[in-house]
Every structure is written in structure tokens, then in C-alpha cells.
Tab-separated table of C-alpha atoms and ligand atoms in Angstrom:
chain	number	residue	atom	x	y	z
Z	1	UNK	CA	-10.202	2.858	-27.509
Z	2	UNK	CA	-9.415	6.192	-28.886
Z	3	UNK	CA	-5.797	6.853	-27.305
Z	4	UNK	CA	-3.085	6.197	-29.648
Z	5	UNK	CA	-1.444	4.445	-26.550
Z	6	UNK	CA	1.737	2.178	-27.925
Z	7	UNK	CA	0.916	-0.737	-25.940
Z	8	UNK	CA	1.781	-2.668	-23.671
Z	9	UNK	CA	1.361	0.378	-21.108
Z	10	UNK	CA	0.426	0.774	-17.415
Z	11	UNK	CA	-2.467	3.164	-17.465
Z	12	UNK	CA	-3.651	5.416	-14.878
Z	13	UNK	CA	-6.905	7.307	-15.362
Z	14	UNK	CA	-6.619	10.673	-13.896
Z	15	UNK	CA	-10.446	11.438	-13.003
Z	16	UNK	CA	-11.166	8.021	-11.417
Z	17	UNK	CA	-8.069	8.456	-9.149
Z	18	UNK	CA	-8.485	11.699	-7.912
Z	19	UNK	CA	-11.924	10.506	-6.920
Z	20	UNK	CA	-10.470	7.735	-4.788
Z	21	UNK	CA	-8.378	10.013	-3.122
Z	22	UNK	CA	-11.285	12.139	-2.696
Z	23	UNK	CA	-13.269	9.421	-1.042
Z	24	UNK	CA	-11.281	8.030	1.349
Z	25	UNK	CA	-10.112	11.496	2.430
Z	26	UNK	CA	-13.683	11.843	2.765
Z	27	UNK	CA	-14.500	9.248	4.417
Z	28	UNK	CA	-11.182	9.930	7.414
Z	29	UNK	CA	-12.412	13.393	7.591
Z	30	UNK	CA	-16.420	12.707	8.347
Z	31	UNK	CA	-14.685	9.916	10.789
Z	32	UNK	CA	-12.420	12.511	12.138
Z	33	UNK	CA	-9.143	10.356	12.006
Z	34	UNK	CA	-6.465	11.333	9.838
Z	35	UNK	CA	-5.237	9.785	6.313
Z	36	UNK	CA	-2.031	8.601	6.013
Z	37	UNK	CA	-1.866	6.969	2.578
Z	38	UNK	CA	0.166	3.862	2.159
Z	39	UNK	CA	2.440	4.763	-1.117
Z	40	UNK	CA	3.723	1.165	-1.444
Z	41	UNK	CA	0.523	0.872	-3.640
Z	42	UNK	CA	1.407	3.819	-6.679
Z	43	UNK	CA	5.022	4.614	-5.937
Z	44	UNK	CA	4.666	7.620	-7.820
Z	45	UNK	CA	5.443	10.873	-6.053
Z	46	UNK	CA	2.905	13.404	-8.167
Z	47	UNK	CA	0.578	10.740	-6.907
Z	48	UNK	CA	1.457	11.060	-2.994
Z	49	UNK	CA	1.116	15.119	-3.922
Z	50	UNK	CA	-2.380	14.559	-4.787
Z	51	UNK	CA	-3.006	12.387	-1.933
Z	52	UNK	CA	-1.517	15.145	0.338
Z	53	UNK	CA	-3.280	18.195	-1.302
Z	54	UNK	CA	-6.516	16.415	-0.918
Z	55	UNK	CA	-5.620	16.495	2.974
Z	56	UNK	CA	-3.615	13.416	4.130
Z	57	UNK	CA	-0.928	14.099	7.077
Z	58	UNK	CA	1.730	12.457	5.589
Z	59	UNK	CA	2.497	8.766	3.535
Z	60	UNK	CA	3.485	5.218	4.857
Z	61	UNK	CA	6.213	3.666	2.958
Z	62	UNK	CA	7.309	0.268	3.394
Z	63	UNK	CA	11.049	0.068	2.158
Z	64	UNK	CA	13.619	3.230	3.535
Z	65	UNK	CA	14.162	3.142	-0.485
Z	66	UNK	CA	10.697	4.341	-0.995
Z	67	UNK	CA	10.751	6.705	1.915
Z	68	UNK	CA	13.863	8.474	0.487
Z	69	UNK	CA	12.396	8.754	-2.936
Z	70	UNK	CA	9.379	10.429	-1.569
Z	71	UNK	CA	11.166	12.579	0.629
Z	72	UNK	CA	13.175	14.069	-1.937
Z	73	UNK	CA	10.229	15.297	-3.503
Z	74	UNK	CA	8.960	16.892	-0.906
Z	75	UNK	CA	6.896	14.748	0.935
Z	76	UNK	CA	8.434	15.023	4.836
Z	77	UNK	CA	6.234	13.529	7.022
Z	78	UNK	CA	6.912	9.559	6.355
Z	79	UNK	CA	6.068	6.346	8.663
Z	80	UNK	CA	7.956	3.411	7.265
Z	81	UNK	CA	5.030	1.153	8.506
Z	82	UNK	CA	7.626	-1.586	8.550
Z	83	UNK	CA	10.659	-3.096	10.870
Z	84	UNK	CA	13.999	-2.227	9.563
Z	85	UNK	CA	17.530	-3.648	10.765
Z	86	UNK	CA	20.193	-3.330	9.290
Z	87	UNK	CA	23.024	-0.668	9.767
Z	88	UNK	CA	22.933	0.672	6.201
Z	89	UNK	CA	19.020	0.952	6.189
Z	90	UNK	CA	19.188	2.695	9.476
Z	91	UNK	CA	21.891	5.393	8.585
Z	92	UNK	CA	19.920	6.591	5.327
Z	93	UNK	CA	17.027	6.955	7.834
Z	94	UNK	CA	19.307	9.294	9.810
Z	95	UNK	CA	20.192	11.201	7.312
Z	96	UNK	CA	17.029	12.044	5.812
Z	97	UNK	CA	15.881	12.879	9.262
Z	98	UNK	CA	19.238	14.912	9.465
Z	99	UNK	CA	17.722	16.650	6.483
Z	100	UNK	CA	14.691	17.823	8.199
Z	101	UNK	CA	12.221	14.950	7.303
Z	102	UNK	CA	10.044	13.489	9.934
Z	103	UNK	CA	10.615	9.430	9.296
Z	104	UNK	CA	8.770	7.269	11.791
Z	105	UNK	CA	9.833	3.928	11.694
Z	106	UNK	CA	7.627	0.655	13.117
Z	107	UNK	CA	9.312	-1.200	15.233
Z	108	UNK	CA	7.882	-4.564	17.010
Z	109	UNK	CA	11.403	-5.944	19.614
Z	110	UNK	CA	13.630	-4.546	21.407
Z	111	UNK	CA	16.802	-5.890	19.131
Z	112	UNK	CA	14.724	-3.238	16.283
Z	113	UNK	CA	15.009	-0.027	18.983
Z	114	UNK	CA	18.789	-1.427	19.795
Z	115	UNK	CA	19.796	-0.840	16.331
Z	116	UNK	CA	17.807	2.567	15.890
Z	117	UNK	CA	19.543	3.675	19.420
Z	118	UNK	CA	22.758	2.759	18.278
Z	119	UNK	CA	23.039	4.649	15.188
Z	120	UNK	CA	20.585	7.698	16.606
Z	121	UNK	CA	23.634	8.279	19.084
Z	122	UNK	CA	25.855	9.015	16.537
Z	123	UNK	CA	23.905	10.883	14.622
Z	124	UNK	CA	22.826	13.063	17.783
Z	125	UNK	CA	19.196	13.184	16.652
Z	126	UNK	CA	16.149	10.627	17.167
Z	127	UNK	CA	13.606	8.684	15.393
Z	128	UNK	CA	9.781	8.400	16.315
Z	129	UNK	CA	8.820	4.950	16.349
Z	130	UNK	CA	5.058	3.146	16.633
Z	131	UNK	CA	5.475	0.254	18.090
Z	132	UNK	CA	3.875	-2.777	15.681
Z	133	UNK	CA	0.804	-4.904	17.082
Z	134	UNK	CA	-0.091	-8.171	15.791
Z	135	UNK	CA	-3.577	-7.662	15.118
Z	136	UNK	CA	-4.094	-11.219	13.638
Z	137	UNK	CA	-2.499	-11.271	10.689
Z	138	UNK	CA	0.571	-13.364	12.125
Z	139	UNK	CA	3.444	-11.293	9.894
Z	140	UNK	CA	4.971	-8.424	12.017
Z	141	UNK	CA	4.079	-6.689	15.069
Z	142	UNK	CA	4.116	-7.838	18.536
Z	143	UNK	CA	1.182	-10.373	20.445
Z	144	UNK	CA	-0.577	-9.271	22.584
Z	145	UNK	CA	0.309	-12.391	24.523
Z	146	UNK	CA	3.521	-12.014	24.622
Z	147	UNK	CA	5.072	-10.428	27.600
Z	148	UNK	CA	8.153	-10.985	27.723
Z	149	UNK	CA	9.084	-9.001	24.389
Z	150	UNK	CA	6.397	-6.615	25.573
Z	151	UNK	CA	8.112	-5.623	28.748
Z	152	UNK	CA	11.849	-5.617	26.818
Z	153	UNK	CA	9.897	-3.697	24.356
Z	154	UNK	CA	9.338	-1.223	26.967
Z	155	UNK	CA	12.330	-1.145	29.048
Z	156	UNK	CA	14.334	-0.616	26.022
Z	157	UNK	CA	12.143	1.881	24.755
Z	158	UNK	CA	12.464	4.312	28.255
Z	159	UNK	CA	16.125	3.889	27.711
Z	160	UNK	CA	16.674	4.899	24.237
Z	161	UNK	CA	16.827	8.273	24.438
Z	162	UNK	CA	17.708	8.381	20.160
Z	163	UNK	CA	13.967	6.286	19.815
Z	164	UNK	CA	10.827	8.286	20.716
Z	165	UNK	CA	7.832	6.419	21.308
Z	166	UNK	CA	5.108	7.787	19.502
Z	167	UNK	CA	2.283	5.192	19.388
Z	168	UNK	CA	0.904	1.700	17.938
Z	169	UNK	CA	0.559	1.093	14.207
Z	170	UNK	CA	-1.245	-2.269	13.080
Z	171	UNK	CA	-1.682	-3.829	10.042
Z	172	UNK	CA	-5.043	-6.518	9.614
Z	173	UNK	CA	-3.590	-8.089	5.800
Z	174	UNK	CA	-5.929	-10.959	7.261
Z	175	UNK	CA	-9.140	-8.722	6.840
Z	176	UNK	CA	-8.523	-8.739	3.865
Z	177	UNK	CA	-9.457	-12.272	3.093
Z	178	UNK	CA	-12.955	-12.334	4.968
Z	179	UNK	CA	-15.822	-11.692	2.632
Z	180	UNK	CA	-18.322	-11.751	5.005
Z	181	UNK	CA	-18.585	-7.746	6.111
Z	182	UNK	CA	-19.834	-8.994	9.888
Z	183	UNK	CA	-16.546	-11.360	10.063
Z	184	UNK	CA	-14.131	-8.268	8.757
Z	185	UNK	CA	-15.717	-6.622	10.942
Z	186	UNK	CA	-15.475	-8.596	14.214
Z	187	UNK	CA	-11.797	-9.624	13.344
Z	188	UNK	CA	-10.959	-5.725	13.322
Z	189	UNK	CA	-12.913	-5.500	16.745
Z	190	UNK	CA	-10.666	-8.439	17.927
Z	191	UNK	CA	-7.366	-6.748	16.298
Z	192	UNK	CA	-8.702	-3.322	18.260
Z	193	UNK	CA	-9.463	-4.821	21.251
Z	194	UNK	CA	-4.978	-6.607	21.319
Z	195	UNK	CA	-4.152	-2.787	20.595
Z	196	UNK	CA	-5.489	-1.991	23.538
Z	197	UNK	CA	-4.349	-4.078	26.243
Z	198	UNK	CA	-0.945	-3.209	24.793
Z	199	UNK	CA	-2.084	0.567	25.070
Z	200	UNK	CA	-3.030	0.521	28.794
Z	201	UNK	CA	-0.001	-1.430	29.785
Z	202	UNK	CA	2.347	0.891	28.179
Z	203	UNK	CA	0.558	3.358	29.615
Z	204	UNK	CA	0.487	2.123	33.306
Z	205	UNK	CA	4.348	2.223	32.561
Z	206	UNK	CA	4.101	5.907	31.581
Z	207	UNK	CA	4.307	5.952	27.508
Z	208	UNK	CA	1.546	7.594	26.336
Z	209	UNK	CA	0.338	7.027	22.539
Z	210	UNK	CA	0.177	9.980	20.640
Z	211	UNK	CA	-0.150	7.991	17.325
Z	212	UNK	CA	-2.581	4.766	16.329
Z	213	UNK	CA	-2.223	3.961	13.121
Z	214	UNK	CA	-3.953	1.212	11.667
Z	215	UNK	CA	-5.975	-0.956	8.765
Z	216	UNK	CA	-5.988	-1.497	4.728
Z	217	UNK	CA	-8.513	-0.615	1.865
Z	218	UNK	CA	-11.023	-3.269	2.788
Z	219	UNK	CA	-11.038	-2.210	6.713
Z	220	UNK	CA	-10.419	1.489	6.717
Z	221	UNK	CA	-14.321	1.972	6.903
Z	222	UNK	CA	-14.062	-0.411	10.005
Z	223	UNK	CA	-10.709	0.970	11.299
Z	224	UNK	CA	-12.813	4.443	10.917
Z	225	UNK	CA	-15.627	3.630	13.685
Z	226	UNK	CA	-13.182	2.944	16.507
Z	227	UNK	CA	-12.740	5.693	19.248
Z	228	UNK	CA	-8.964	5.579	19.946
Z	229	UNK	CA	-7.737	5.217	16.305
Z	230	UNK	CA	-6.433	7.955	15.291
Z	231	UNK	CA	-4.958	7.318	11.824
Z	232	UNK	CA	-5.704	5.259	8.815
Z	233	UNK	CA	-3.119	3.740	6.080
Z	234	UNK	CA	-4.895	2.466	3.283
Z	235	UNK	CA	-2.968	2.145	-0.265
Z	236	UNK	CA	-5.244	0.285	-2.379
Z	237	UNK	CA	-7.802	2.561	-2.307
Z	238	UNK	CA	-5.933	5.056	-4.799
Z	239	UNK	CA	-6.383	2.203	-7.316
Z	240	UNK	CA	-8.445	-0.223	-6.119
Z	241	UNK	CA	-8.584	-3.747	-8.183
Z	242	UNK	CA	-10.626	-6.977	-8.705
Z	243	UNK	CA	-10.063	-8.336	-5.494
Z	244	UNK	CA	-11.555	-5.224	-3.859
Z	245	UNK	CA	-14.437	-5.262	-6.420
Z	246	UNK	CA	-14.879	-9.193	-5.068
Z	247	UNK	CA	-14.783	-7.860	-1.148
Z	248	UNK	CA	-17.838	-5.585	-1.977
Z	249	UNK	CA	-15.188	-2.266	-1.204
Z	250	UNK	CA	-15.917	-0.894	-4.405
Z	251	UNK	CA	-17.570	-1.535	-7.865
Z	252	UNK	CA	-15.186	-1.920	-10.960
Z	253	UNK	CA	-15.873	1.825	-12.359
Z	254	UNK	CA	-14.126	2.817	-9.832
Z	255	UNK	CA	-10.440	0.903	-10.624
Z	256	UNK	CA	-8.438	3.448	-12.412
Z	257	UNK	CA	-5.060	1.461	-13.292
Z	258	UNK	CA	-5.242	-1.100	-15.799
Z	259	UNK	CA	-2.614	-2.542	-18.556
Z	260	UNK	CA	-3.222	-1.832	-21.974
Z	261	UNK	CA	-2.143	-4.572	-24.658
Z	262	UNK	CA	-3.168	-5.690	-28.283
Z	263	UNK	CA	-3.811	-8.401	-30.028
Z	264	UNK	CA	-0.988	-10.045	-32.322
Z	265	UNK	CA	-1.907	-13.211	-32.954
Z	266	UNK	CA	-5.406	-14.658	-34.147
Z	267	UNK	CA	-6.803	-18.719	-34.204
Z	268	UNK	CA	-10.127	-20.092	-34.399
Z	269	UNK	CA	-10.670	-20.615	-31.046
Z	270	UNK	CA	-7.917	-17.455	-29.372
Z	271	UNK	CA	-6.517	-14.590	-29.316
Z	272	UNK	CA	-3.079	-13.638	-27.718
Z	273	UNK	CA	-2.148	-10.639	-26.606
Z	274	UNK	CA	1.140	-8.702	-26.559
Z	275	UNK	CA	1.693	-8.916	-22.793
Z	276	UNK	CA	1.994	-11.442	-20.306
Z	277	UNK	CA	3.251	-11.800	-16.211
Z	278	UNK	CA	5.993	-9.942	-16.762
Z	279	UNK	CA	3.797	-7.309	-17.362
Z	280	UNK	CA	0.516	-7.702	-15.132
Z	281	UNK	CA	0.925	-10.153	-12.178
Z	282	UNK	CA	-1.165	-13.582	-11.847
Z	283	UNK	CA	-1.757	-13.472	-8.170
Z	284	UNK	CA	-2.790	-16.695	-6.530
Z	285	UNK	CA	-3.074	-18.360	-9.213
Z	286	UNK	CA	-6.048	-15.878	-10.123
Z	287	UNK	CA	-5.583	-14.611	-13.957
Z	288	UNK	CA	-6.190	-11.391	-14.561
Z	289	UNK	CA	-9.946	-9.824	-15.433
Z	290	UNK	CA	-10.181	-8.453	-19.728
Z	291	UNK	CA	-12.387	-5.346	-18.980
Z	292	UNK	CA	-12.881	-3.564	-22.456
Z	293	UNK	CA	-14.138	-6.710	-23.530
Z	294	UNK	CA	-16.273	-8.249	-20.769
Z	295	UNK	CA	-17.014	-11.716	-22.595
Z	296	UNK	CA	-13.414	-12.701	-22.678
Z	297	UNK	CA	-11.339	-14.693	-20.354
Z	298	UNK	CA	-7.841	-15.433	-20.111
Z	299	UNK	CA	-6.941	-18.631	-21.036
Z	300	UNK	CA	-3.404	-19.021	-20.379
Z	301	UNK	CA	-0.426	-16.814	-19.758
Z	302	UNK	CA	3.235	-16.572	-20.347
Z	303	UNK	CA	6.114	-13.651	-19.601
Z	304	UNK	CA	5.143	-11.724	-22.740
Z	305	UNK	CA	1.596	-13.085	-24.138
Z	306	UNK	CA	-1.625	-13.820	-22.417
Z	307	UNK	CA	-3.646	-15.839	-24.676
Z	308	UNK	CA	-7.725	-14.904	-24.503
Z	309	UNK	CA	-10.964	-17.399	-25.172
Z	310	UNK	CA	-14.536	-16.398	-25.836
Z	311	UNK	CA	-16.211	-15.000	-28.949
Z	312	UNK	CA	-16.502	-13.039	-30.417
Z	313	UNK	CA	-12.830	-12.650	-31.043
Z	314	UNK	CA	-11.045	-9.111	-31.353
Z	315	UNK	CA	-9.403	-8.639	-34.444
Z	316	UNK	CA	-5.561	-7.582	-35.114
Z	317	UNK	CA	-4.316	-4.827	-33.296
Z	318	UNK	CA	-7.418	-4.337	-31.436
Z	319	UNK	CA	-6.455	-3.050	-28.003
Z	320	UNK	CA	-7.579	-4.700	-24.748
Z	321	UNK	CA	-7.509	-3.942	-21.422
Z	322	UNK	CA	-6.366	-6.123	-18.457
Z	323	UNK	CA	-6.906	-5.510	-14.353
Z	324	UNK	CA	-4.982	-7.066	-12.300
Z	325	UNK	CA	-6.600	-9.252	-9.461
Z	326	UNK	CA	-3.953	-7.290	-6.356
Z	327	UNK	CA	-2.970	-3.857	-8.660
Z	328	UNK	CA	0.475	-3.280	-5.981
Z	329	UNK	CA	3.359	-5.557	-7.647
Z	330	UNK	CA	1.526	-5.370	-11.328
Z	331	UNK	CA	2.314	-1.330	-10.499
Z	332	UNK	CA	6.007	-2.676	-9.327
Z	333	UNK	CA	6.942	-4.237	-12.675
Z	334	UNK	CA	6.382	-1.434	-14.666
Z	335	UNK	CA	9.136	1.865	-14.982
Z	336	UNK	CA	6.561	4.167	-16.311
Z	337	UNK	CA	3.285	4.945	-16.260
Z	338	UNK	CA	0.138	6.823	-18.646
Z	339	UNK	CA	-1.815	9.215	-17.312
Z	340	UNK	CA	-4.675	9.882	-19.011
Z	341	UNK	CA	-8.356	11.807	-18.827
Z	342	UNK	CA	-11.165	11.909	-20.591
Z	343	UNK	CA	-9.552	9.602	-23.321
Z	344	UNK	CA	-6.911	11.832	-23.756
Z	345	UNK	CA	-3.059	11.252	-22.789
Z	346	UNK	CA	-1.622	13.329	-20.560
Z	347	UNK	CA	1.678	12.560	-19.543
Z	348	UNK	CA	3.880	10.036	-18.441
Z	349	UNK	CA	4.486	9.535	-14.768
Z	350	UNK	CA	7.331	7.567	-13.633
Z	351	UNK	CA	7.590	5.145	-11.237
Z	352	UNK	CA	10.258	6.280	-8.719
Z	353	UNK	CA	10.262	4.537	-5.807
Z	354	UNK	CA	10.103	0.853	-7.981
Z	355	UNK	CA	12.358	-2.006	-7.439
Z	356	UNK	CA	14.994	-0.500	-5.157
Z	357	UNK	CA	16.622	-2.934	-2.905
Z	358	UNK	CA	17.490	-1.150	0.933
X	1	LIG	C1	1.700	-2.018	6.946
X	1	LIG	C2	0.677	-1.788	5.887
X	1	LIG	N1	-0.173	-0.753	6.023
X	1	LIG	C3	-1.115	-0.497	5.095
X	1	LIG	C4	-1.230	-1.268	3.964
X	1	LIG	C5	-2.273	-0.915	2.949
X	1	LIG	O1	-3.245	-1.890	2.822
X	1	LIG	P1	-4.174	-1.981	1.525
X	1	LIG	O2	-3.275	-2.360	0.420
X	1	LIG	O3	-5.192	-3.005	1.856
X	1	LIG	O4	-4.780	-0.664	1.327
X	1	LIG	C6	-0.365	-2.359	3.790
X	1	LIG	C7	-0.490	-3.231	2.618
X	1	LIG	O5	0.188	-4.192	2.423
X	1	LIG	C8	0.618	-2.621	4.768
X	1	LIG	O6	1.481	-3.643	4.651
């Protein structure tokens, strides 16, 4: 490790990422559905920049907190591919739209397009909404099932003249679990074929999708083959980590964020290293993966040391890097991060839209 990197540090390799942008783009484009990358994943404007210049339509965010910090820097075209109540919430999404931004918002009962109509009024503008399916993952969106909250869903909707229905979004976090490529891809055919029954009863009541927006890093490729999808909102991808390496969505050259440490302490039988989970997140109880040094394994961890086995051992000071097993709350725990290329630093890119509450 050449970089004089003062460590710990969140690293982000330049080349690496701009090639993960550049393949998913890629692979929407030769699909011909759009990209609309999820920015819960980096949080880092110049990031969602290079995303966009590369061709995406616009970002998802999942917090109105990330969507303002994103707007401000220029990004305007926003879904906040999640529900939000809450007065306050609501308002700043008003105002940005006030501002000229285009914030979509999901929304998945009709309590969610009460609120939005309430406020909309008095702000005399509206908000596009995609209304969230269930597609199997059992967190948000509305089943398929369920008709009563799909008819409220749809009487409120043709009364709300502050709420403009603009499509379906769904999001398969279940997929995401499945190994098997044949079982991914028959639970996406299953999440595909709930988005549209919902589709052809809204329609038979007159609200035409303009808008389906759909999938995550594992299923984009899936997402990608079906004929009235229209949008994908992958995050990882811009990153990718070890559970995506274990899915078979990618091989580990391509994960381009990793935390750099060094080791400060030396026995016979360890090392430990000068981070620990406050620093790079154990996720499932899965430790996470020493990559410089390949014949290493973590051992234990605490909030500021992870403690290595294996041999040989790294001496003092020796720098090691970590990947995280899920790379989207290690990102979240750190303020800053290196950007480097080549081996050589570049600059330091901070992590805006981090740990804001609203
Ligand atoms: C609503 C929504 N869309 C898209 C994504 C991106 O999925 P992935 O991280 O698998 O790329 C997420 C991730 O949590 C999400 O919650």
C-alpha cells in the first residue's frame, strides 16, 4: 500500500467506480429502461453527478434529508422511493418542489396521499407520487391482495388534485437473499406479475402509469428483461460488496469502497487493528472480509479494534484493508471519504446526505 492514507479511512477507488456506473448504465441502456440510481448507497453528491453524466434520469433517495441535500447540488429530478408522513417531512418536500425540483414521493395508503393533499393545498403546487407494490418483500408497498386499501388508494388518489399519480415503484429486498439465479429470478417474475394486476385495475379506473420503477443490485439484470418496466433503482451497484460477490452479481475486483486501518498491536497468535464497528459494520453477524491480505480472518471485533488470526502476521503499522459484508450503513458511519486512483489520493469527498434525521 503505497498511499500515505492516515488510517482509519473510508476509501473509494475512483476507476473501479466509474466502471460500475458505467455498467449498469450499460446494461439499462442495451435493456432500454432508464437508470435511476438509488443514492441511499454513496450519499455523496459528486457521486450522484457521475451517476447522472454517465446517463441516469434522475436519483432515488430514501429520507427527504437526503433528497434535499442532493437537490441543492443540483440534482432535480428525485423519487424518495419511500412513504413519508409527517407534516414537517412533507413541507420541506414542498418547498424544494416550490424551488423547481421534481420530488416524487412513494406512497402505498390513502392516509400517505391525505397528508401530501393536505399540505400540497397550501402550497398551491403538487407532488408526483408512484404508488408502492409489495412485491414480496413484506416491508412497504401495497398487496396485491388487498382491496380494500387498493380501491381507497384510488379513490383518494382521483381526488387529490395536489398528488399526481405517476406510476408503481417496487422494491424486491427479498431477492436479495435467494442465491439460486432461477429462484431470484422466478420471485421477480412473481413480484412482476402483483405489479400488474395492480396496473390493469388502476387502469380500468382510468390512471394510467407513466412510471414503473423497480428492483436492487442483485435483480436489476432481472428487473431489465421485463416489458412494462420502465425504470431501474439499483444503489449497490456503485460499490458493490461481499454479499454481492457471494450472490454471483459481481467478482470482488470490482468493489471499490473499502476501510483502510493498521495494525497497532501484535501477539503470537493476532493482530488488532485500529478500527472496529464503529467504523465498518458487522452485518448479520457476518464479520467483515481482510482483502489486502487474503489469508487473514477476523477474529473478533470491538467499537475501535478488530482483532485478525492467520499467519503470517502483518507487522506494526502495516496497513490492511477491510470490506464490508452490506457496504450502505459502513458508508453511513463515516463523515468523509478518500478518493483515490491509480494509488494516488485524490481528494476528499464528503459525505453529505449522512445521518440526518427528517
Ligand atoms: C426502495 C429501494 N430501492 C432500491 C434500493 C437499492 O437496492 P440495492 O441496494 O440492492 O441496489 C433499495 C435498497 O435498500 C431500496 O430500499
Amino acid at each position: 500500500m503505497k498511499m500515505n492514507i492516515e488510517t482509519p479511512a473510508l476509501v473509494i477507488d475512483y476507476g473501479k467506480t466509474i466502471r460500475n456506473i458505467k455498467e449498469m448504465q450499460a446494461l439499462a441502456n442495451k435493456s432500454g429502461k432508464r437508470l435511476r440510481p438509488h443514492a441511499k448507497t454513496h450519499k455523496i453528491p459528486y457521486l450522484a453527478h457521475l451517476q447522472i453524466n454517465e446517463g441516469a434520469v434522475g436519483i432515488c433517495a430514501q429520507k427527504v434529508s437526503e433528497a434535499e441535500v442532493f437537490a441543492k447540488s443540483g440534482i432535480n429530478d428525485i423519487l424518495i422511493s419511500n412513504e413519508v408522513l409527517g407534516e414537517k417531512k412533507i413541507r420541506k418536500i414542498f418547498e424544494l418542489i416550490n424551488l423547481g425540483n421534481k420530488i416524487s414521493v412513494a406512497v402505498d395508503s390513502h392516509i400517505g396521499i391525505r397528508e401530501l393533499e393536505t399540505i400540497g393545498k397550501e402550497y398551491s403546487n403538487y407532488v408526483e407520487v408512484l404508488v408502492d407494490v409489495d412485491v414480496g418483500m413484506n416491508r412497504c408497498g401495497v398487496n396485491v391482495n388487498d382491496n380494500n386499501s387498493l380501491e381507497k388508494i384510488v379513490d383518494s388518489l382521483k381526488n387529490s388534485p395536489h398528488v399526481l399519480f405517476k406510476g408503481f415503484m417496487g422494491y424486491d429486498g427479498h431477492t436479495a437473499n435467494i442465491k439460486d439465479l432461477k429462484l431470484r429470478a422466478e420471485a421477480v417474475e412473481k413480484g412482476y406479475q402483483d405489479i400488474l394486476k395492480i396496473k390493469r385495475l388502476f387502469e380500468k379506473k382510468g390512471l394510467h402509469a407513466d412510471i414503473v420503477s423497480v428492483g436492487g443490485t442483485p435483480s436489476a439484470s432481472l428487473w431489465a428483461l421485463k416489458e412494462e418496466i420502465n425504470e431501474l433503482q439499483p444503489g449497490t451497484y456503485v460499490f458493490y460488496d461481499i454479499h454481492q460477490v457471494e450472490l454471483g452479481v459481481t467478482d470482488i475486483d470490482h468493489i471499490s469502497a473499502y476501510v483502510l486501518s493498521q495494525v497497532i498491536s501484535r501477539a503470537e497468535d493476532r493482530v488488532v487493528l485500529d478500527v472496529g464497528y464503529k467504523g465498518i459494520t458487522i452485518e448479520q453477524g457476518i464479520y467483515p472480509t481482510v482483502v489486502s491480505h487474503k489469508w487473514l480472518a477476523v477474529k473478533s471485533m470491538s467499537e475501535e479494534h478488530t482483532v485478525l488470526k492467520g499467519s503470517p502476521l502483518p507487522d506494526y503499522e502495516e496497513k490492511v484493508q477491510l470490506i464490508p459484508y452490506h457496504v450502505c450503513p459502513t458508508i453511513d458511519l463515516w463523515d468523509e471519504a478518500i478518493l483515490v486512483n491509480n494509488d494516488k489520493v485524490i481528494t476528499s469527498l464528503k459525505i453529505e446526505a449522512r445521518g440526518k434525521k427528517l
